Short mmCIF file of C-alpha atoms and ligand atoms in Angstrom, two decimals:
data_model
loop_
_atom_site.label_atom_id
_atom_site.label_comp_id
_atom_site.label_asym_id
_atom_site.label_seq_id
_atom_site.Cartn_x
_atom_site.Cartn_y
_atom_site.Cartn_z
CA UNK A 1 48.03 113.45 111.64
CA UNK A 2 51.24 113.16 109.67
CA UNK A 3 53.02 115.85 107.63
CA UNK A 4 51.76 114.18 104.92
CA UNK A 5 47.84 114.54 105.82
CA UNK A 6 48.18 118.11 107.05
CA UNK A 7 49.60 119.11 103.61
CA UNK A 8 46.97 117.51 101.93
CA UNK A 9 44.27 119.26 103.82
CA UNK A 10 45.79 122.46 103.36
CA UNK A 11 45.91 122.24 99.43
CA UNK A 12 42.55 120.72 99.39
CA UNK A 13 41.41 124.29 101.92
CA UNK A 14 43.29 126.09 99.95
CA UNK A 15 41.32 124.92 96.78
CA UNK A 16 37.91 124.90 98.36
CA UNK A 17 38.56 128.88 98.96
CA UNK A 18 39.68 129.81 95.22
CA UNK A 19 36.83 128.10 94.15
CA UNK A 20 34.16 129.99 96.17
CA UNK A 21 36.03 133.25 95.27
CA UNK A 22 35.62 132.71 91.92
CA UNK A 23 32.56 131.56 91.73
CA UNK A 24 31.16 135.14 94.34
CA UNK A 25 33.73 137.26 92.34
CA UNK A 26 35.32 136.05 89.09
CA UNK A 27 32.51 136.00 87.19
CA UNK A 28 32.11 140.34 85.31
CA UNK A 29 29.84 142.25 86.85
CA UNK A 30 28.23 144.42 84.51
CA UNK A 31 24.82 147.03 84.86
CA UNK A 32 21.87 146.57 82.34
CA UNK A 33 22.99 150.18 81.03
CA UNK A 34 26.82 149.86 80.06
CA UNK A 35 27.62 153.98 80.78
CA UNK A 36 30.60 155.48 79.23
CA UNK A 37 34.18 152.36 79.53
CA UNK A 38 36.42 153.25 82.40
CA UNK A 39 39.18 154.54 79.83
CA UNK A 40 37.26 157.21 78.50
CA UNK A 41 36.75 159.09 81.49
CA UNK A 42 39.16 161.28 83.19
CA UNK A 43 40.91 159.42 86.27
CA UNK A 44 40.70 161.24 89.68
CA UNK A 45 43.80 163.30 90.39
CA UNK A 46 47.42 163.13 92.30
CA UNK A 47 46.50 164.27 95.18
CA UNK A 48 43.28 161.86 95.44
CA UNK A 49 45.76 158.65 94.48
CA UNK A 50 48.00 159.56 96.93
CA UNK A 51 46.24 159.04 100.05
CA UNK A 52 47.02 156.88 103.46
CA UNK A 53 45.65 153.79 101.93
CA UNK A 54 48.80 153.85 99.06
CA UNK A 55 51.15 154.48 102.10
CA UNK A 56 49.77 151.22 103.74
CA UNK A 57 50.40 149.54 100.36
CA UNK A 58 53.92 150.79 100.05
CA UNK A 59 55.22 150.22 103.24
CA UNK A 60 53.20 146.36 103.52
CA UNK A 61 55.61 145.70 100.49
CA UNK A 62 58.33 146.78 102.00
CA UNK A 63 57.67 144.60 105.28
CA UNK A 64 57.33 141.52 103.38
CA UNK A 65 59.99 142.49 100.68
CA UNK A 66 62.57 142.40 103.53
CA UNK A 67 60.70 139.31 105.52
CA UNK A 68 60.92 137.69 102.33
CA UNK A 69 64.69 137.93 102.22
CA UNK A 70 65.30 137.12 105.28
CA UNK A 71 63.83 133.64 104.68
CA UNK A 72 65.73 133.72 101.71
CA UNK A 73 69.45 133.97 103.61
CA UNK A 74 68.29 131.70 105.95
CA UNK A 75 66.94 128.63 104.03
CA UNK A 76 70.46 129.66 101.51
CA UNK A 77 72.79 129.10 104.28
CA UNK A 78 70.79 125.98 106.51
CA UNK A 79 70.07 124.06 103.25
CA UNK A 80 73.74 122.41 103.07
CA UNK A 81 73.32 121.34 106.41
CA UNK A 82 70.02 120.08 106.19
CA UNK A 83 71.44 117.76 102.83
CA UNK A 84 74.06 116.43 104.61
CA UNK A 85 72.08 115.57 107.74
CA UNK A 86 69.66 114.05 105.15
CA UNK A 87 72.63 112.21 103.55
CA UNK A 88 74.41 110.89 106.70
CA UNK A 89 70.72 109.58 108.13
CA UNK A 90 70.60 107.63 104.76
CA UNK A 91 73.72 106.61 104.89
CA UNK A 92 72.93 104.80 108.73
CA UNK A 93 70.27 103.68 107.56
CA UNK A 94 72.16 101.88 104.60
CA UNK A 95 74.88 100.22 107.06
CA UNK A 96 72.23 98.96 109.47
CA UNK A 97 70.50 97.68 106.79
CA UNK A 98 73.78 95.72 105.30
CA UNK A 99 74.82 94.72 108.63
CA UNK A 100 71.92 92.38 108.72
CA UNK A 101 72.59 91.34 105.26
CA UNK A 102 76.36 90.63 106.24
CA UNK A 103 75.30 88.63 109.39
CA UNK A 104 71.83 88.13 110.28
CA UNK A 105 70.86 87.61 113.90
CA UNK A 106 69.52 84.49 113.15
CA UNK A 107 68.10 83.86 116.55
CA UNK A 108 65.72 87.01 116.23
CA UNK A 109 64.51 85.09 112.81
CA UNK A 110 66.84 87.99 110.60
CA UNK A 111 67.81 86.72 107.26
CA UNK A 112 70.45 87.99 104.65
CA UNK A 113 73.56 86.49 102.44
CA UNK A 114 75.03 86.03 105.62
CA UNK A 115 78.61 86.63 104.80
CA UNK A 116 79.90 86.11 108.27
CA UNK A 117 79.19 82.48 107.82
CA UNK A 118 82.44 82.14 105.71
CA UNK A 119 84.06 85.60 106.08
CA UNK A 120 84.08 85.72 109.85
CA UNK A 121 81.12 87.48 112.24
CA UNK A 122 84.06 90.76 111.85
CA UNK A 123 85.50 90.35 108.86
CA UNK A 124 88.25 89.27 109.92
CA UNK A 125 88.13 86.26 107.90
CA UNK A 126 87.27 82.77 108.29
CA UNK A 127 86.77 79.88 105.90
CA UNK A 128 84.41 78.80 103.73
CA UNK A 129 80.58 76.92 104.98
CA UNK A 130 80.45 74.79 102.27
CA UNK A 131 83.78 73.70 101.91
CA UNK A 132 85.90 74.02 105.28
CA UNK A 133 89.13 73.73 103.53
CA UNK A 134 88.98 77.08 101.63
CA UNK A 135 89.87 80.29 103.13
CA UNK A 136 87.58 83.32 103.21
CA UNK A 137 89.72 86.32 102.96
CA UNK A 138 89.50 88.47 105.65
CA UNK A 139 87.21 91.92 104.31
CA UNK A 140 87.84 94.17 107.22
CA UNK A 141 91.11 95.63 105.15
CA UNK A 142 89.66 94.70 101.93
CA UNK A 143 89.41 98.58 100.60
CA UNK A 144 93.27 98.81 100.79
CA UNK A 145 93.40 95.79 98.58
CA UNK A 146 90.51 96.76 96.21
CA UNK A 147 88.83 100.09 95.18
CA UNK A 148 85.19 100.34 96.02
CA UNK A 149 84.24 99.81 92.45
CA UNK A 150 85.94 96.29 92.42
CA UNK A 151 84.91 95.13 95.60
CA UNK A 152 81.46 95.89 94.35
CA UNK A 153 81.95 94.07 91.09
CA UNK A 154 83.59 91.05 92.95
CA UNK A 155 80.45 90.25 95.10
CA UNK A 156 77.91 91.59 92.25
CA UNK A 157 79.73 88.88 89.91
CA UNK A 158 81.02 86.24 92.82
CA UNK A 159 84.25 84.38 92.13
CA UNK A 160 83.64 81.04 89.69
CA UNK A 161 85.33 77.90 90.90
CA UNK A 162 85.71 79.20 94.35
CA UNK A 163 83.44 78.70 97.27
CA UNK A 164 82.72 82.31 97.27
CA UNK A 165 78.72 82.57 95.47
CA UNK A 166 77.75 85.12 92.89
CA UNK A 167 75.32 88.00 94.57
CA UNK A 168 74.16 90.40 92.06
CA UNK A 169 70.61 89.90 90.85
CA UNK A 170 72.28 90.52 86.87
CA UNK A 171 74.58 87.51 87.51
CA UNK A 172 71.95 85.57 89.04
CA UNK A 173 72.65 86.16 92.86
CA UNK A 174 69.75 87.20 95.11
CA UNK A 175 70.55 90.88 95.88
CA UNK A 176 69.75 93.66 94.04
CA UNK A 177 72.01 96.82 93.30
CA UNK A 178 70.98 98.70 96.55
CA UNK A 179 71.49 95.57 99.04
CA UNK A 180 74.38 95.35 97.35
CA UNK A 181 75.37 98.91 98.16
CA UNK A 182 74.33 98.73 101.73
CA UNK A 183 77.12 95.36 101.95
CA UNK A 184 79.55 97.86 100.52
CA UNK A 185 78.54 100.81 102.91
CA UNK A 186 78.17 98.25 106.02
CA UNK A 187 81.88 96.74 105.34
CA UNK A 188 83.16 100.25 104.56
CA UNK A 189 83.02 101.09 108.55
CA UNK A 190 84.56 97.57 109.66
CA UNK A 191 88.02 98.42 107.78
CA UNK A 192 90.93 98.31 110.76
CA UNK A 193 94.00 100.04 109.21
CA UNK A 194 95.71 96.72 107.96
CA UNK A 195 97.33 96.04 104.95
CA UNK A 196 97.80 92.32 105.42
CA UNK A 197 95.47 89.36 104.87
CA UNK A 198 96.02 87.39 108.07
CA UNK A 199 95.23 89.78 111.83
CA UNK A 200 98.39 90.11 113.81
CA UNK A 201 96.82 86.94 116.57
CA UNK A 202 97.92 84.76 114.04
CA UNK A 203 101.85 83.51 115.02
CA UNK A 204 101.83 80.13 114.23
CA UNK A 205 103.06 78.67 111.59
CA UNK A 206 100.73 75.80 111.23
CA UNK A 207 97.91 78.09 110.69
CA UNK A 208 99.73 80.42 108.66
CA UNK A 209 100.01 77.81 106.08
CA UNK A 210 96.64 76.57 106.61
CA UNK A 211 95.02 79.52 106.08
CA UNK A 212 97.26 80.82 103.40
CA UNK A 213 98.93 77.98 101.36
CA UNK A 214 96.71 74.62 101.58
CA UNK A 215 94.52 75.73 99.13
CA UNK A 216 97.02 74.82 96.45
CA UNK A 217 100.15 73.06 97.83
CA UNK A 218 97.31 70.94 99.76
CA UNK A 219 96.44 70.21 103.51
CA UNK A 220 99.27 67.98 104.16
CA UNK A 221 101.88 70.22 101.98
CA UNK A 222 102.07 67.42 99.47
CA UNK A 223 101.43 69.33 97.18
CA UNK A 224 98.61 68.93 93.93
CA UNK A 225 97.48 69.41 90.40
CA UNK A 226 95.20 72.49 90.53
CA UNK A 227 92.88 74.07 87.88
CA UNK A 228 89.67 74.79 86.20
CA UNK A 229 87.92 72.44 84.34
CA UNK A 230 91.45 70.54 83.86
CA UNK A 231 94.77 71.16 85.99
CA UNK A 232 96.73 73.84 84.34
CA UNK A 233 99.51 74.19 87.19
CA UNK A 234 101.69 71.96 89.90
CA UNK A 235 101.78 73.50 93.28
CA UNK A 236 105.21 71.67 94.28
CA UNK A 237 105.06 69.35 97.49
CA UNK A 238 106.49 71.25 100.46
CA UNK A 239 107.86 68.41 102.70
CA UNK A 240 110.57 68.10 100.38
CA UNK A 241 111.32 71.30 99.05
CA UNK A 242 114.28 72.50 101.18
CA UNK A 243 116.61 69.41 100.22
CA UNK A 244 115.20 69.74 96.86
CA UNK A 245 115.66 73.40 96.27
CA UNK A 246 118.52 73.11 98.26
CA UNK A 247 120.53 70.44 95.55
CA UNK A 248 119.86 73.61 92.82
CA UNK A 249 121.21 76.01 95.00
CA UNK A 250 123.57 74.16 95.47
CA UNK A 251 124.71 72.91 92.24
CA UNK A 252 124.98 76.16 90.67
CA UNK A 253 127.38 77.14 94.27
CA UNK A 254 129.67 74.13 93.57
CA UNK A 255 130.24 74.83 90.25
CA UNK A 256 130.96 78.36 90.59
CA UNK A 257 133.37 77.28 93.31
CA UNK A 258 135.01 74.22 91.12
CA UNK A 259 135.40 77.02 87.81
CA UNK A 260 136.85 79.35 89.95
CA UNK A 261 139.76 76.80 91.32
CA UNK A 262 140.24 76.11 87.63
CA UNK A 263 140.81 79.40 86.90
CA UNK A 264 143.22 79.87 90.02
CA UNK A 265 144.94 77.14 89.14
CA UNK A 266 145.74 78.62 85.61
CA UNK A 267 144.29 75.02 84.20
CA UNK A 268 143.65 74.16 80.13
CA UNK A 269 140.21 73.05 81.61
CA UNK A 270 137.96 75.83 81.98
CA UNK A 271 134.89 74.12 83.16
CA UNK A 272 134.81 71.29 85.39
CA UNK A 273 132.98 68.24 84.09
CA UNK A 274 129.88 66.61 85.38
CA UNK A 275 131.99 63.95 87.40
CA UNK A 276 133.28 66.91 89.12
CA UNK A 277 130.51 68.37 90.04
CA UNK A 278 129.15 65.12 91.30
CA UNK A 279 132.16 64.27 93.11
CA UNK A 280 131.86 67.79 94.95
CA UNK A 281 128.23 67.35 95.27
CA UNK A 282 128.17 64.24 97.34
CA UNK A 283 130.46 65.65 99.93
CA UNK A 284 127.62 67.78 101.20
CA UNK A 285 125.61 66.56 103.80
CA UNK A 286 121.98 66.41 103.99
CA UNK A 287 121.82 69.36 106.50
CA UNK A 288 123.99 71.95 104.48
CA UNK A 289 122.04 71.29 101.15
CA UNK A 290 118.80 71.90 103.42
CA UNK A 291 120.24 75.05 104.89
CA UNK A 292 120.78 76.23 101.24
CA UNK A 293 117.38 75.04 100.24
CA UNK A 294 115.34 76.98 103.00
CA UNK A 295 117.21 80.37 102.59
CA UNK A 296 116.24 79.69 98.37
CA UNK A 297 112.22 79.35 100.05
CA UNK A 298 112.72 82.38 101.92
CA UNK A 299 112.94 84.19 99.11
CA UNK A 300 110.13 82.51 97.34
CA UNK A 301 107.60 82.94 99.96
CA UNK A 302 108.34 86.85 100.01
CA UNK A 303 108.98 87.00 96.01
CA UNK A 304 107.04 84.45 94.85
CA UNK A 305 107.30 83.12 91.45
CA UNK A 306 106.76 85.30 88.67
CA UNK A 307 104.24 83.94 85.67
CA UNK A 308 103.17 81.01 87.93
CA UNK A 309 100.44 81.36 90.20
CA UNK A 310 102.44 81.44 93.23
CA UNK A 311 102.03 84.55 94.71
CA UNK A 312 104.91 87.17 96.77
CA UNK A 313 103.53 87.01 100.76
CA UNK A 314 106.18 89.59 101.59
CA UNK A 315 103.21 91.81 101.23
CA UNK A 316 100.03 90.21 102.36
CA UNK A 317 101.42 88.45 105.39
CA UNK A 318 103.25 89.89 108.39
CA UNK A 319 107.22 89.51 108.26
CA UNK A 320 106.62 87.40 111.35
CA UNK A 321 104.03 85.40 110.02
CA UNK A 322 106.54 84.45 106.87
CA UNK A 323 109.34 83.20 109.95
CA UNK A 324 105.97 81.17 111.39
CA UNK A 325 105.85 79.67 108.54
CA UNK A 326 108.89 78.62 107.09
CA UNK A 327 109.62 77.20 111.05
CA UNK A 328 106.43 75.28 110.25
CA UNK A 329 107.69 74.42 106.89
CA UNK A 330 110.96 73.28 108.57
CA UNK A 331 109.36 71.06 110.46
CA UNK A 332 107.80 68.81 108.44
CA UNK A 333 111.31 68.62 105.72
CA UNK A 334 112.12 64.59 104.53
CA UNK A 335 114.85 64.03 102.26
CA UNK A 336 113.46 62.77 99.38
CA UNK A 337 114.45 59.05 98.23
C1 HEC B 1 80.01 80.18 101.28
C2 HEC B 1 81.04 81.02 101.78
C3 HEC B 1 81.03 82.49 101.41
C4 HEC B 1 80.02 83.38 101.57
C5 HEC B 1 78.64 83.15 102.15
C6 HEC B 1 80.54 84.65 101.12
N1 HEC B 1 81.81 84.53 100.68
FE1 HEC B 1 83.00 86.00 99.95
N2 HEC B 1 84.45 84.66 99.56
C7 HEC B 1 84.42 83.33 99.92
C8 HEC B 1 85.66 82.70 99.51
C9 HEC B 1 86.04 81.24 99.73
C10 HEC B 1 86.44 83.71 98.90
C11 HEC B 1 87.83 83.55 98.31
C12 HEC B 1 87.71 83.07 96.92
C13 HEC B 1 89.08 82.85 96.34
O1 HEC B 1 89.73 81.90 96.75
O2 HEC B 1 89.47 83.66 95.48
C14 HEC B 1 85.65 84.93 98.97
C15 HEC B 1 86.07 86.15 98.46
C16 HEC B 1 85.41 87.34 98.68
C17 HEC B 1 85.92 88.63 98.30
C18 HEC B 1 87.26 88.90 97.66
C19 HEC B 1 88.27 88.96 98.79
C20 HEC B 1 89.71 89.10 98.40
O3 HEC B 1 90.41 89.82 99.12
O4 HEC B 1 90.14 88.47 97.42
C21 HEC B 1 84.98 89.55 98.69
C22 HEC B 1 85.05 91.05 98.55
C23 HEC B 1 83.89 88.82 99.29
N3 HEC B 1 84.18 87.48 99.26
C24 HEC B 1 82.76 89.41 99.80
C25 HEC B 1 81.68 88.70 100.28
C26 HEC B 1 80.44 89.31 100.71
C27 HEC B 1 80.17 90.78 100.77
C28 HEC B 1 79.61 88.31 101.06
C29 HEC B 1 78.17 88.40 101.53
C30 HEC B 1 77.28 89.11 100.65
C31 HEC B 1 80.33 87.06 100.87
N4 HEC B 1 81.58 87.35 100.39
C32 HEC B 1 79.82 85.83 101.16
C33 HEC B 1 83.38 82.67 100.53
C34 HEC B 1 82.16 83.21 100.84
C1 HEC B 2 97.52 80.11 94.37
C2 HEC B 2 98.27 78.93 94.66
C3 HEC B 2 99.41 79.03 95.66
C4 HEC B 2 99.37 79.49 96.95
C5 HEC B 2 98.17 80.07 97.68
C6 HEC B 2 100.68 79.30 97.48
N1 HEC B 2 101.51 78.76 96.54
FE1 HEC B 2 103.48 78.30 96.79
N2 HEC B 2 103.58 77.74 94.85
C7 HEC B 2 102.52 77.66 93.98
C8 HEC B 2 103.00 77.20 92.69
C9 HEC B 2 102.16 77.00 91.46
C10 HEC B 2 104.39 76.99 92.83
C11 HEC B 2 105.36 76.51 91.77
C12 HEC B 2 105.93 77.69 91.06
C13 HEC B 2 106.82 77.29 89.93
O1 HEC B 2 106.35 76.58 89.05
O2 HEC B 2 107.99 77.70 89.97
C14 HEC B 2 104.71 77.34 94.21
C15 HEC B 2 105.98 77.24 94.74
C16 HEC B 2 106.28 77.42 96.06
C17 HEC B 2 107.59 77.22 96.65
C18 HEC B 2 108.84 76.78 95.89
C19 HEC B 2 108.73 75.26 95.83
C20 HEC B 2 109.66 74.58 94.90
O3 HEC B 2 109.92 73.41 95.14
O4 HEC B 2 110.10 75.19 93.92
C21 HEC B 2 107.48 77.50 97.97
C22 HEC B 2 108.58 77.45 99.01
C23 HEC B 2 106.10 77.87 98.22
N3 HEC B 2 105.40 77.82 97.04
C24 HEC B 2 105.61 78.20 99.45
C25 HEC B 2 104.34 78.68 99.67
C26 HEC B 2 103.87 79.14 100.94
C27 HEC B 2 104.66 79.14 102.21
C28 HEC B 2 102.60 79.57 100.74
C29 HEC B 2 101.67 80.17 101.75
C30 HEC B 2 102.19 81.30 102.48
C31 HEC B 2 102.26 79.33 99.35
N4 HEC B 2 103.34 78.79 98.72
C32 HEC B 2 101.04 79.61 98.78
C33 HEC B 2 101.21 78.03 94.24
C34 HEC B 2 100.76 78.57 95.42
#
């Protein structure tokens, strides 16, 4: 029998005997001749009352006065206890439940969003199933990047225009608040203590960029028009960017440089002209302007560009993962015609 039965055939005993006590005792007995009520008649006196049997009374109180308490202290201080163990069973519960969610064992016929598909069977991110060129961020450092509340709202509400599907059953996704919650709860214990968005295996440079930079300056670092529903920004082609950056640098360099002969030279002119500047210009070769142009990308990648959507890496990937790059970067430089 379960708990559940055994209570239910207690309170159904326990029933059954009130109702055959009231039915042999509840109801008034009373004699044919009512004699003189109870309250007019003397009671019997002290020394009758106070017999053995009010002793018995008195100290059965006591007994079960003090048993009583004791149960008292004891449920008082295991209570806590018992909550918590309540909480933390409900709690495993909650992660096994959105482990499956986050990736099924499809083999033993599971199903669930399946997560792992795009963000990696860890978390340590991947990219995403339906479009291979798009990279899933990795989740398993995700609560240093988000508070619990947005990561929440991010898969309740999915992200529109990306690869990554709306989940909560108010947006139109298949899973209600609570398999929601377990998602949260399951991810919650498969953080590593990582702030950055790529794991430390990744050192080259290649993938550095494809994981982290293809999406908008394209596979082949071309670069492309991107936005929703038309293209509102230009993520600059990368091949040439060091020569490129490099002739700004550069420019600005040689005409500090010229002014500042001027001025030594205690000359009327105080600016040099744009022949000058030319002139001065196309005594550079190819390989210093690059030089100039890569240390100006540096900074970029780690800064990035404020009000554009290029974003500072200096903080989501590893110092050594910025060299990677740029190396990678270096390698694929043209001067442009
Ligand atoms: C079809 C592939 C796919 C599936 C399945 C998927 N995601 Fe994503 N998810 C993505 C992509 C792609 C992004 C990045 C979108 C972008 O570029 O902003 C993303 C972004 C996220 C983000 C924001 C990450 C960040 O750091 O910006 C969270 C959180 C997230 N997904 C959680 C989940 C959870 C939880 C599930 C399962 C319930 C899930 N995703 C299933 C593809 C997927
Ligand atoms: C979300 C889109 C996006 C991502 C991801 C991105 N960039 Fe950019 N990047 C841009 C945009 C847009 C610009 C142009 C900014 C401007 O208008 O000044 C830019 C500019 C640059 C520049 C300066 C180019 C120039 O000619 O001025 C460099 C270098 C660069 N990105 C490198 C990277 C690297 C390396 C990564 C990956 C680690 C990366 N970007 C990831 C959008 C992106």
């Amino acid at each position: 029998m379960t708990p559940q039965q055994v209570a239910v055939a207690v309170v159904v005993v326990t029933l059954g005997l009130l109702i055959v006590l009231l039915v042999l005792y509840g109801r008034p007995r009373r004699s044919p001749q009512e004699g003189l009520p109870a309250n007019f008649s003397r009671g019997d006196p002290d020394s009758v009352l106070e017999n053995q049997r009010l002793q018995k009374i008195l100290v059965w109180g006591v007994a079960s006065s003090v048993i009583l308490a004791g149960f008292l202290t004891f449920y008082f201080v295991k209570e806590p206890y018992r909550e918590a163990a309540y909480n933390k069973k409900f709690l495993a519960a909650s992660v096994a439940r959105g482990e499956v969610q986050f990736r099924p064992d499809l083999a033993a016929g599971q199903t669930g969003a399946n997560c792992a598909q795009c963000h990696g069977p860890n978390g340590e991110g991947g990219f995403a199933a339906t479009d291979p060129n798009w990279p899933a961020p990795p989740l398993d450092n995700e609560f240093q990047r988000y508070t619990v509340d947005e990561i929440t709202s991010i898969i309740e509400m999915g992200r529109p225009g990306t690869p990554m599907p709306t989940w909560g059953v108010e947006f139109g996704g298949p899973l209600n608040d609570q398999q929601i919650q377990d998602v949260v709860n399951f991810l919650q214990t498969i953080q590593i203590q990582d702030k950055y968005e790529l794991p430390a295996s990744i050192t080259d440079g290649k993938t550095v960029f494809m994981r982290k930079c293809a999406v908008c300056h394209g596979q082949d670092a071309h670069g492309q028009a991107l936005g929703q529903p038309l293209p509102t920004f230009f993520a600059p082609d990368l091949t040439t960017e060091f020569y490129r950056l490099g002739l700004k640098v550069e420019k600005v360099t040689v005409t500090q440089n010229l002014t500042n002969q001027l001025l030594a030279a205690h000359s009327d002119q105080t600016a040099p002209t744009a022949q000058q500047v030319d002139a001065a210009m196309a005594k550079l070769s190819p390989a210093e302007i690059q030089a100039a142009g890569e240390t100006a990308a540096r900074n970029t990648i780690l800064n990035g560009r404020k009000n554009t959507p290029m974003p500072a890496w200096q903080n989501r990937i590893r110092p050594e993962q910025v060299d990677a790059v740029l190396q990678f970067l270096k390698s694929i430089q043209r001067i442009p015609s």
